[in-house]
Amino acid sequence: MVFTTPTPSSIQEAYNLITPYVHRTPLLTNRTLNTVASTPQTPDALVGTPFEGSSPAQPKINFFFKCENYQRIGAFKARGAFHALLRLIERVGEEEVKKKGVITHSSGNHAQALALAASTLGVPAYIVMPRISTPSKIAGTQSHGAEVTFSGSTSVEREAVVAEVQARTGAIFVPPYDDFNIICGQGTTGLEMHAQYLDAVKGEPKLSVHNKAGGVGAGLDAVITPVGGGGLNSGVATFFSDKETKVFGAEPNFEGADDCRRGLDAGQRVERVRTLTIADGLRTPVGVLNWEVISDNKKVAGVFSVSEEQIKAAIRLVLERMKVVVEPSAVVGLAVCLYNEEFRRLVEKEAPDGWDIGIVFSGGNTTVEAIGKLFNS
């Protein structure tokens, strides 16, 4: 597979193209969560970890939350879908794309995003979704006029059904994450976050940990995003690759969902993932093209994982303290900052004065019933 490496300039070009079609989502702060993150975990929280018996870390963290749960279709995926479809029309021609239509596979957010982009641009859309997809995501996809076909939950099962539908329709495949144009579209999340952070701390310097250290810096110290297929993380890492900001990834560790972290440890991409983590948007392995970016330690400084209980605890804090509705996949980055002692010790060691950390809330496609089930199980 030939890979054209994305660059910060290609992220800017993507942003210029998709701006008429996507929202500029808000960047929020929250002093309560800053306090929670900057307070040591209890010794009990370290029992059963490599840090058991040692003093818990006490990093200083101020958060800046990029709320892509407020994006069109409720997730950052709208950025990549619009960019990929607009570039496809440029390359193939509007008449041909409208005649054949487009197809993808997704557990929900890319499904809805491509369905929306296709509907907006007058293109037929065929979407393959796992049968276990969240009902609200299925309904959201169908509401944009897409034809939905169901499959098993693994990438192999999804791809087999895609091939069947393509044979019937001739639809053009738009990858959910493993694609140059998808990566560039998702990377616009980082572009917006950077600009919004600079505006925020310029107008209110006390939002930054660096205000007490003699003035705010030239950008966020770190950004952490969820990692599923890797489109968001590789796109954001590409945007920040010419800046001082460190980019990290976050994953659930349930049933091997932390394939990116394990792959980095082993020096080789993990090709298959079978997991039913509550973070349903992160059940896929990192894509080949995304891996080229994420495995470059000059672009991604590390990937950390958290448990299902830690994800639930992070969701509870966001719901109760921020009054913001998010899905489980969206809070894995926050959970890493709050509960992953290895990451917390890294912040403490690297920055005695603390870090301003950007957290991407990747989506908010959940329901009252789904949230209730999380806390009743």
PDB file of C-alpha atoms in Angstrom, residues 80-338:
ATOM      1  CA  GLY A  80     -12.919  12.989   7.795  1.00  0.00           C
ATOM      2  CA  ALA A  81     -16.066  11.881   5.993  1.00  0.00           C
ATOM      3  CA  PHE A  82     -16.713  15.259   4.380  1.00  0.00           C
ATOM      4  CA  HIS A  83     -13.060  15.646   3.424  1.00  0.00           C
ATOM      5  CA  ALA A  84     -12.809  12.170   1.910  1.00  0.00           C
ATOM      6  CA  LEU A  85     -16.033  12.538  -0.073  1.00  0.00           C
ATOM      7  CA  LEU A  86     -15.173  16.010  -1.346  1.00  0.00           C
ATOM      8  CA  ARG A  87     -11.751  14.780  -2.495  1.00  0.00           C
ATOM      9  CA  LEU A  88     -13.345  11.726  -4.114  1.00  0.00           C
ATOM     10  CA  ILE A  89     -15.671  13.983  -6.111  1.00  0.00           C
ATOM     11  CA  GLU A  90     -12.679  16.111  -7.155  1.00  0.00           C
ATOM     12  CA  ARG A  91     -10.757  13.012  -8.299  1.00  0.00           C
ATOM     13  CA  VAL A  92     -13.459  10.855  -9.901  1.00  0.00           C
ATOM     14  CA  GLY A  93     -16.047  13.418 -10.890  1.00  0.00           C
ATOM     15  CA  GLU A  94     -19.401  14.285  -9.374  1.00  0.00           C
ATOM     16  CA  GLU A  95     -21.440  12.403 -11.969  1.00  0.00           C
ATOM     17  CA  GLU A  96     -19.539   9.140 -11.454  1.00  0.00           C
ATOM     18  CA  VAL A  97     -19.691   9.323  -7.659  1.00  0.00           C
ATOM     19  CA  LYS A  98     -23.413  10.057  -7.694  1.00  0.00           C
ATOM     20  CA  LYS A  99     -24.012   7.174 -10.092  1.00  0.00           C
ATOM     21  CA  LYS A 100     -22.102   4.562  -8.070  1.00  0.00           C
ATOM     22  CA  GLY A 101     -22.519   5.852  -4.537  1.00  0.00           C
ATOM     23  CA  VAL A 102     -20.167   5.249  -1.630  1.00  0.00           C
ATOM     24  CA  ILE A 103     -19.806   2.466   0.916  1.00  0.00           C
ATOM     25  CA  THR A 104     -18.070   1.968   4.245  1.00  0.00           C
ATOM     26  CA  HIS A 105     -18.172  -0.150   7.396  1.00  0.00           C
ATOM     27  CA  SER A 106     -18.427   1.310  10.875  1.00  0.00           C
ATOM     28  CA  SER A 107     -19.835   0.637  14.341  1.00  0.00           C
ATOM     29  CA  GLY A 108     -21.604   3.939  14.191  1.00  0.00           C
ATOM     30  CA  ASN A 109     -19.843   7.296  14.102  1.00  0.00           C
ATOM     31  CA  HIS A 110     -18.138   7.021  10.700  1.00  0.00           C
ATOM     32  CA  ALA A 111     -21.343   5.375   9.458  1.00  0.00           C
ATOM     33  CA  GLN A 112     -23.393   8.397  10.441  1.00  0.00           C
ATOM     34  CA  ALA A 113     -20.719  10.793   9.207  1.00  0.00           C
ATOM     35  CA  LEU A 114     -20.494   9.336   5.729  1.00  0.00           C
ATOM     36  CA  ALA A 115     -24.282   9.053   5.540  1.00  0.00           C
ATOM     37  CA  LEU A 116     -24.549  12.764   6.396  1.00  0.00           C
ATOM     38  CA  ALA A 117     -21.826  13.811   3.952  1.00  0.00           C
ATOM     39  CA  ALA A 118     -23.367  11.728   1.175  1.00  0.00           C
ATOM     40  CA  SER A 119     -26.846  13.092   1.848  1.00  0.00           C
ATOM     41  CA  THR A 120     -25.528  16.662   1.891  1.00  0.00           C
ATOM     42  CA  LEU A 121     -23.708  16.206  -1.417  1.00  0.00           C
ATOM     43  CA  GLY A 122     -26.441  14.150  -3.129  1.00  0.00           C
ATOM     44  CA  VAL A 123     -24.576  10.822  -3.191  1.00  0.00           C
ATOM     45  CA  PRO A 124     -26.116   7.375  -2.428  1.00  0.00           C
ATOM     46  CA  ALA A 125     -24.583   5.747   0.668  1.00  0.00           C
ATOM     47  CA  TYR A 126     -24.339   2.062   1.624  1.00  0.00           C
ATOM     48  CA  ILE A 127     -23.239   1.380   5.184  1.00  0.00           C
ATOM     49  CA  VAL A 128     -22.217  -1.934   6.750  1.00  0.00           C
ATOM     50  CA  MET A 129     -22.712  -1.941  10.529  1.00  0.00           C
ATOM     51  CA  PRO A 130     -22.117  -4.642  13.153  1.00  0.00           C
ATOM     52  CA  ARG A 131     -25.356  -6.102  14.494  1.00  0.00           C
ATOM     53  CA  ILE A 132     -24.283  -5.111  18.017  1.00  0.00           C
ATOM     54  CA  SER A 133     -23.975  -1.420  17.111  1.00  0.00           C
ATOM     55  CA  THR A 134     -25.700   1.031  19.437  1.00  0.00           C
ATOM     56  CA  PRO A 135     -29.346   1.333  18.265  1.00  0.00           C
ATOM     57  CA  SER A 136     -29.169   5.136  18.292  1.00  0.00           C
ATOM     58  CA  LYS A 137     -26.164   5.034  15.930  1.00  0.00           C
ATOM     59  CA  ILE A 138     -28.011   2.706  13.563  1.00  0.00           C
ATOM     60  CA  ALA A 139     -31.063   4.974  13.619  1.00  0.00           C
ATOM     61  CA  GLY A 140     -28.867   8.038  13.085  1.00  0.00           C
ATOM     62  CA  THR A 141     -27.257   6.455  10.025  1.00  0.00           C
ATOM     63  CA  GLN A 142     -30.597   5.480   8.527  1.00  0.00           C
ATOM     64  CA  SER A 143     -32.031   8.942   9.214  1.00  0.00           C
ATOM     65  CA  HIS A 144     -29.685  10.383   6.580  1.00  0.00           C
ATOM     66  CA  GLY A 145     -31.066   8.044   3.931  1.00  0.00           C
ATOM     67  CA  ALA A 146     -28.249   5.478   3.889  1.00  0.00           C
ATOM     68  CA  GLU A 147     -28.927   1.825   3.127  1.00  0.00           C
ATOM     69  CA  VAL A 148     -27.699  -0.149   6.169  1.00  0.00           C
ATOM     70  CA  THR A 149     -26.575  -3.782   5.944  1.00  0.00           C
ATOM     71  CA  PHE A 150     -25.610  -5.670   9.106  1.00  0.00           C
ATOM     72  CA  SER A 151     -22.536  -7.810   9.751  1.00  0.00           C
ATOM     73  CA  GLY A 152     -20.520  -9.436  12.512  1.00  0.00           C
ATOM     74  CA  SER A 153     -18.443  -7.239  14.806  1.00  0.00           C
ATOM     75  CA  THR A 154     -14.879  -8.001  13.644  1.00  0.00           C
ATOM     76  CA  SER A 155     -13.138  -6.129  10.841  1.00  0.00           C
ATOM     77  CA  VAL A 156     -12.923  -9.353   8.793  1.00  0.00           C
ATOM     78  CA  GLU A 157     -16.677  -9.895   9.033  1.00  0.00           C
ATOM     79  CA  ARG A 158     -17.407  -6.289   8.172  1.00  0.00           C
ATOM     80  CA  GLU A 159     -15.124  -6.320   5.125  1.00  0.00           C
ATOM     81  CA  ALA A 160     -16.736  -9.503   3.797  1.00  0.00           C
ATOM     82  CA  VAL A 161     -20.168  -7.858   3.792  1.00  0.00           C
ATOM     83  CA  VAL A 162     -18.735  -4.711   2.196  1.00  0.00           C
ATOM     84  CA  ALA A 163     -17.455  -6.848  -0.684  1.00  0.00           C
ATOM     85  CA  GLU A 164     -20.910  -8.381  -1.145  1.00  0.00           C
ATOM     86  CA  VAL A 165     -22.634  -4.989  -1.271  1.00  0.00           C
ATOM     87  CA  GLN A 166     -20.000  -3.581  -3.629  1.00  0.00           C
ATOM     88  CA  ALA A 167     -20.522  -6.505  -6.003  1.00  0.00           C
ATOM     89  CA  ARG A 168     -24.214  -5.626  -6.107  1.00  0.00           C
ATOM     90  CA  THR A 169     -23.973  -1.832  -6.304  1.00  0.00           C
ATOM     91  CA  GLY A 170     -20.537  -0.855  -7.605  1.00  0.00           C
ATOM     92  CA  ALA A 171     -20.245   1.631  -4.718  1.00  0.00           C
ATOM     93  CA  ILE A 172     -16.858   3.246  -4.065  1.00  0.00           C
ATOM     94  CA  PHE A 173     -15.269   2.365  -0.729  1.00  0.00           C
ATOM     95  CA  VAL A 174     -14.519   5.195   1.720  1.00  0.00           C
ATOM     96  CA  PRO A 175     -12.353   3.768   4.519  1.00  0.00           C
ATOM     97  CA  PRO A 176     -13.380   4.539   8.107  1.00  0.00           C
ATOM     98  CA  TYR A 177      -9.850   5.481   9.179  1.00  0.00           C
ATOM     99  CA  ASP A 178      -7.082   3.932   7.048  1.00  0.00           C
ATOM    100  CA  ASP A 179      -6.917   6.675   4.414  1.00  0.00           C
ATOM    101  CA  PHE A 180      -4.901   9.824   3.713  1.00  0.00           C
ATOM    102  CA  ASN A 181      -7.957  12.049   3.289  1.00  0.00           C
ATOM    103  CA  ILE A 182      -9.646  10.668   6.388  1.00  0.00           C
ATOM    104  CA  ILE A 183      -6.495  11.309   8.432  1.00  0.00           C
ATOM    105  CA  CYS A 184      -6.238  14.879   7.152  1.00  0.00           C
ATOM    106  CA  GLY A 185      -9.891  15.558   7.884  1.00  0.00           C
ATOM    107  CA  GLN A 186      -9.643  14.219  11.431  1.00  0.00           C
ATOM    108  CA  GLY A 187      -6.460  16.219  11.965  1.00  0.00           C
ATOM    109  CA  THR A 188      -8.436  19.452  11.670  1.00  0.00           C
ATOM    110  CA  THR A 189      -9.592  18.714  15.227  1.00  0.00           C
ATOM    111  CA  GLY A 190      -6.051  19.493  16.381  1.00  0.00           C
ATOM    112  CA  LEU A 191      -5.833  22.609  14.212  1.00  0.00           C
ATOM    113  CA  GLU A 192      -8.949  24.073  15.817  1.00  0.00           C
ATOM    114  CA  MET A 193      -7.898  23.022  19.309  1.00  0.00           C
ATOM    115  CA  HIS A 194      -4.528  24.743  18.973  1.00  0.00           C
ATOM    116  CA  ALA A 195      -6.045  28.030  17.815  1.00  0.00           C
ATOM    117  CA  GLN A 196      -8.761  27.946  20.471  1.00  0.00           C
ATOM    118  CA  TYR A 197      -6.245  27.231  23.239  1.00  0.00           C
ATOM    119  CA  LEU A 198      -4.091  30.196  22.240  1.00  0.00           C
ATOM    120  CA  ASP A 199      -7.141  32.470  22.180  1.00  0.00           C
ATOM    121  CA  ALA A 200      -8.349  31.158  25.547  1.00  0.00           C
ATOM    122  CA  VAL A 201      -5.111  31.613  27.482  1.00  0.00           C
ATOM    123  CA  LYS A 202      -4.421  34.973  25.844  1.00  0.00           C
ATOM    124  CA  GLY A 203      -7.789  36.240  27.050  1.00  0.00           C
ATOM    125  CA  GLU A 204      -7.602  34.498  30.448  1.00  0.00           C
ATOM    126  CA  PRO A 205      -4.012  33.533  31.344  1.00  0.00           C
ATOM    127  CA  LYS A 206      -5.014  31.913  34.642  1.00  0.00           C
ATOM    128  CA  LEU A 207      -6.497  29.016  32.680  1.00  0.00           C
ATOM    129  CA  SER A 208      -2.932  27.821  32.031  1.00  0.00           C
ATOM    130  CA  VAL A 209      -0.649  26.130  34.555  1.00  0.00           C
ATOM    131  CA  HIS A 210       2.096  28.343  33.154  1.00  0.00           C
ATOM    132  CA  ASN A 211       0.466  31.550  34.292  1.00  0.00           C
ATOM    133  CA  LYS A 212       2.157  31.162  37.685  1.00  0.00           C
ATOM    134  CA  ALA A 213       5.421  30.121  36.066  1.00  0.00           C
ATOM    135  CA  GLY A 214       6.008  33.377  34.252  1.00  0.00           C
ATOM    136  CA  GLY A 215       3.567  33.372  31.381  1.00  0.00           C
ATOM    137  CA  VAL A 216       1.769  30.974  29.067  1.00  0.00           C
ATOM    138  CA  GLY A 217       3.588  29.070  26.372  1.00  0.00           C
ATOM    139  CA  ALA A 218       3.203  28.824  22.612  1.00  0.00           C
ATOM    140  CA  GLY A 219       0.740  25.957  22.744  1.00  0.00           C
ATOM    141  CA  LEU A 220      -0.620  23.032  24.693  1.00  0.00           C
ATOM    142  CA  ASP A 221       1.986  20.909  26.447  1.00  0.00           C
ATOM    143  CA  ALA A 222       0.198  17.711  25.469  1.00  0.00           C
ATOM    144  CA  VAL A 223      -2.860  16.416  23.630  1.00  0.00           C
ATOM    145  CA  ILE A 224      -4.378  12.998  24.185  1.00  0.00           C
ATOM    146  CA  THR A 225      -6.941  11.365  21.897  1.00  0.00           C
ATOM    147  CA  PRO A 226      -8.689   8.006  21.823  1.00  0.00           C
ATOM    148  CA  VAL A 227      -7.183   5.374  19.511  1.00  0.00           C
ATOM    149  CA  GLY A 228      -9.370   2.929  17.618  1.00  0.00           C
ATOM    150  CA  GLY A 229      -8.485   2.747  13.954  1.00  0.00           C
ATOM    151  CA  GLY A 230      -6.096   5.628  14.547  1.00  0.00           C
ATOM    152  CA  GLY A 231      -7.403   8.268  12.142  1.00  0.00           C
ATOM    153  CA  LEU A 232      -7.955  10.892  14.830  1.00  0.00           C
ATOM    154  CA  ASN A 233      -4.693  10.268  16.657  1.00  0.00           C
ATOM    155  CA  SER A 234      -2.555  10.180  13.514  1.00  0.00           C
ATOM    156  CA  GLY A 235      -4.242  13.285  12.116  1.00  0.00           C
ATOM    157  CA  VAL A 236      -3.854  15.273  15.325  1.00  0.00           C
ATOM    158  CA  ALA A 237      -0.247  14.067  15.696  1.00  0.00           C
ATOM    159  CA  THR A 238       0.460  15.196  12.144  1.00  0.00           C
ATOM    160  CA  PHE A 239      -0.863  18.673  12.834  1.00  0.00           C
ATOM    161  CA  PHE A 240       1.263  19.058  15.962  1.00  0.00           C
ATOM    162  CA  SER A 241       4.364  17.469  14.410  1.00  0.00           C
ATOM    163  CA  ASP A 242       5.988  20.864  13.794  1.00  0.00           C
ATOM    164  CA  LYS A 243       5.134  22.172  17.272  1.00  0.00           C
ATOM    165  CA  GLU A 244       6.331  21.505  20.824  1.00  0.00           C
ATOM    166  CA  THR A 245       3.054  19.838  21.853  1.00  0.00           C
ATOM    167  CA  LYS A 246       3.388  16.141  22.711  1.00  0.00           C
ATOM    168  CA  VAL A 247       0.640  13.866  21.386  1.00  0.00           C
ATOM    169  CA  PHE A 248      -0.469  10.705  23.188  1.00  0.00           C
ATOM    170  CA  GLY A 249      -3.014   7.996  22.506  1.00  0.00           C
ATOM    171  CA  ALA A 250      -5.463   6.324  24.887  1.00  0.00           C
ATOM    172  CA  GLU A 251      -7.159   2.932  24.675  1.00  0.00           C
ATOM    173  CA  PRO A 252      -9.278   0.558  26.753  1.00  0.00           C
ATOM    174  CA  ASN A 253      -7.396  -2.557  27.847  1.00  0.00           C
ATOM    175  CA  PHE A 254     -10.423  -4.890  28.049  1.00  0.00           C
ATOM    176  CA  GLU A 255      -9.984  -8.114  26.054  1.00  0.00           C
ATOM    177  CA  GLY A 256      -6.949  -6.785  24.216  1.00  0.00           C
ATOM    178  CA  ALA A 257      -8.505  -3.547  22.961  1.00  0.00           C
ATOM    179  CA  ASP A 258      -5.150  -1.856  23.663  1.00  0.00           C
ATOM    180  CA  ASP A 259      -3.720  -3.182  20.405  1.00  0.00           C
ATOM    181  CA  CYS A 260      -1.899   0.052  19.618  1.00  0.00           C
ATOM    182  CA  ARG A 261      -0.084   0.108  22.965  1.00  0.00           C
ATOM    183  CA  ARG A 262       0.802  -3.574  22.655  1.00  0.00           C
ATOM    184  CA  GLY A 263       1.948  -3.099  19.070  1.00  0.00           C
ATOM    185  CA  LEU A 264       4.241  -0.249  20.041  1.00  0.00           C
ATOM    186  CA  ASP A 265       5.744  -2.386  22.820  1.00  0.00           C
ATOM    187  CA  ALA A 266       6.334  -5.230  20.366  1.00  0.00           C
ATOM    188  CA  GLY A 267       7.476  -3.030  17.492  1.00  0.00           C
ATOM    189  CA  GLN A 268       4.821  -4.436  15.158  1.00  0.00           C
ATOM    190  CA  ARG A 269       1.218  -3.533  14.367  1.00  0.00           C
ATOM    191  CA  VAL A 270      -1.433  -5.850  15.821  1.00  0.00           C
ATOM    192  CA  GLU A 271      -3.651  -6.878  12.904  1.00  0.00           C
ATOM    193  CA  ARG A 272      -6.686  -8.371  14.666  1.00  0.00           C
ATOM    194  CA  VAL A 273      -8.751  -7.301  17.660  1.00  0.00           C
ATOM    195  CA  ARG A 274     -11.704  -9.112  19.245  1.00  0.00           C
ATOM    196  CA  THR A 275     -13.130  -7.156  22.148  1.00  0.00           C
ATOM    197  CA  LEU A 276     -16.472  -6.080  23.534  1.00  0.00           C
ATOM    198  CA  THR A 277     -15.149  -3.105  25.475  1.00  0.00           C
ATOM    199  CA  ILE A 278     -17.780  -0.537  26.431  1.00  0.00           C
ATOM    200  CA  ALA A 279     -15.767   1.903  24.311  1.00  0.00           C
ATOM    201  CA  ASP A 280     -17.401   0.479  21.189  1.00  0.00           C
ATOM    202  CA  GLY A 281     -15.797   3.008  18.845  1.00  0.00           C
ATOM    203  CA  LEU A 282     -12.351   1.635  19.766  1.00  0.00           C
ATOM    204  CA  ARG A 283     -12.875  -2.041  18.950  1.00  0.00           C
ATOM    205  CA  THR A 284     -10.923  -1.939  15.690  1.00  0.00           C
ATOM    206  CA  PRO A 285      -7.184  -2.469  15.118  1.00  0.00           C
ATOM    207  CA  VAL A 286      -5.019   0.493  14.128  1.00  0.00           C
ATOM    208  CA  GLY A 287      -4.938   0.894  10.359  1.00  0.00           C
ATOM    209  CA  VAL A 288      -1.820   0.352   8.285  1.00  0.00           C
ATOM    210  CA  LEU A 289      -1.478   3.985   7.226  1.00  0.00           C
ATOM    211  CA  ASN A 290      -2.292   5.302  10.675  1.00  0.00           C
ATOM    212  CA  TRP A 291       0.345   3.015  12.153  1.00  0.00           C
ATOM    213  CA  GLU A 292       2.991   4.697   9.996  1.00  0.00           C
ATOM    214  CA  VAL A 293       2.296   7.937  11.851  1.00  0.00           C
ATOM    215  CA  ILE A 294       1.542   6.605  15.341  1.00  0.00           C
ATOM    216  CA  SER A 295       4.611   4.346  15.446  1.00  0.00           C
ATOM    217  CA  ASP A 296       6.840   7.362  14.780  1.00  0.00           C
ATOM    218  CA  ASN A 297       7.875   8.454  18.275  1.00  0.00           C
ATOM    219  CA  LYS A 298       8.681  11.907  16.949  1.00  0.00           C
ATOM    220  CA  LYS A 299       4.956  12.333  16.299  1.00  0.00           C
ATOM    221  CA  VAL A 300       3.269  10.240  19.010  1.00  0.00           C
ATOM    222  CA  ALA A 301       4.999  10.192  22.384  1.00  0.00           C
ATOM    223  CA  GLY A 302       3.193   7.134  23.724  1.00  0.00           C
ATOM    224  CA  VAL A 303      -0.078   5.250  24.099  1.00  0.00           C
ATOM    225  CA  PHE A 304      -1.625   4.346  27.461  1.00  0.00           C
ATOM    226  CA  SER A 305      -4.582   2.177  28.437  1.00  0.00           C
ATOM    227  CA  VAL A 306      -7.305   2.113  31.083  1.00  0.00           C
ATOM    228  CA  SER A 307      -9.821  -0.358  32.477  1.00  0.00           C
ATOM    229  CA  GLU A 308     -13.569  -0.470  31.950  1.00  0.00           C
ATOM    230  CA  GLU A 309     -14.140   0.740  35.515  1.00  0.00           C
ATOM    231  CA  GLN A 310     -11.822   3.687  34.954  1.00  0.00           C
ATOM    232  CA  ILE A 311     -13.720   4.600  31.786  1.00  0.00           C
ATOM    233  CA  LYS A 312     -16.987   4.491  33.737  1.00  0.00           C
ATOM    234  CA  ALA A 313     -15.526   6.678  36.476  1.00  0.00           C
ATOM    235  CA  ALA A 314     -14.398   9.242  33.901  1.00  0.00           C
ATOM    236  CA  ILE A 315     -17.832   9.317  32.265  1.00  0.00           C
ATOM    237  CA  ARG A 316     -19.458   9.872  35.644  1.00  0.00           C
ATOM    238  CA  LEU A 317     -17.195  12.869  36.302  1.00  0.00           C
ATOM    239  CA  VAL A 318     -17.910  14.407  32.903  1.00  0.00           C
ATOM    240  CA  LEU A 319     -21.657  13.947  33.280  1.00  0.00           C
ATOM    241  CA  GLU A 320     -21.854  15.166  36.856  1.00  0.00           C
ATOM    242  CA  ARG A 321     -19.145  17.837  36.941  1.00  0.00           C
ATOM    243  CA  MET A 322     -19.162  19.212  33.395  1.00  0.00           C
ATOM    244  CA  LYS A 323     -22.805  18.479  32.507  1.00  0.00           C
ATOM    245  CA  VAL A 324     -21.576  17.196  29.147  1.00  0.00           C
ATOM    246  CA  VAL A 325     -22.915  14.039  27.476  1.00  0.00           C
ATOM    247  CA  VAL A 326     -20.203  11.789  26.045  1.00  0.00           C
ATOM    248  CA  GLU A 327     -19.918   8.170  24.945  1.00  0.00           C
ATOM    249  CA  PRO A 328     -17.437   5.756  26.575  1.00  0.00           C
ATOM    250  CA  SER A 329     -14.900   6.008  23.730  1.00  0.00           C
ATOM    251  CA  ALA A 330     -14.679   9.766  24.248  1.00  0.00           C
ATOM    252  CA  VAL A 331     -13.309   9.707  27.789  1.00  0.00           C
ATOM    253  CA  VAL A 332     -10.417   7.228  27.560  1.00  0.00           C
ATOM    254  CA  GLY A 333      -7.946  10.123  27.305  1.00  0.00           C
ATOM    255  CA  LEU A 334      -9.345  11.749  30.424  1.00  0.00           C
ATOM    256  CA  ALA A 335      -9.291   8.379  32.201  1.00  0.00           C
ATOM    257  CA  VAL A 336      -5.583   7.995  31.382  1.00  0.00           C
ATOM    258  CA  CYS A 337      -4.832  11.397  32.914  1.00  0.00           C
ATOM    259  CA  LEU A 338      -6.835  10.610  36.047  1.00  0.00           C
TER     260      LEU A 338
END
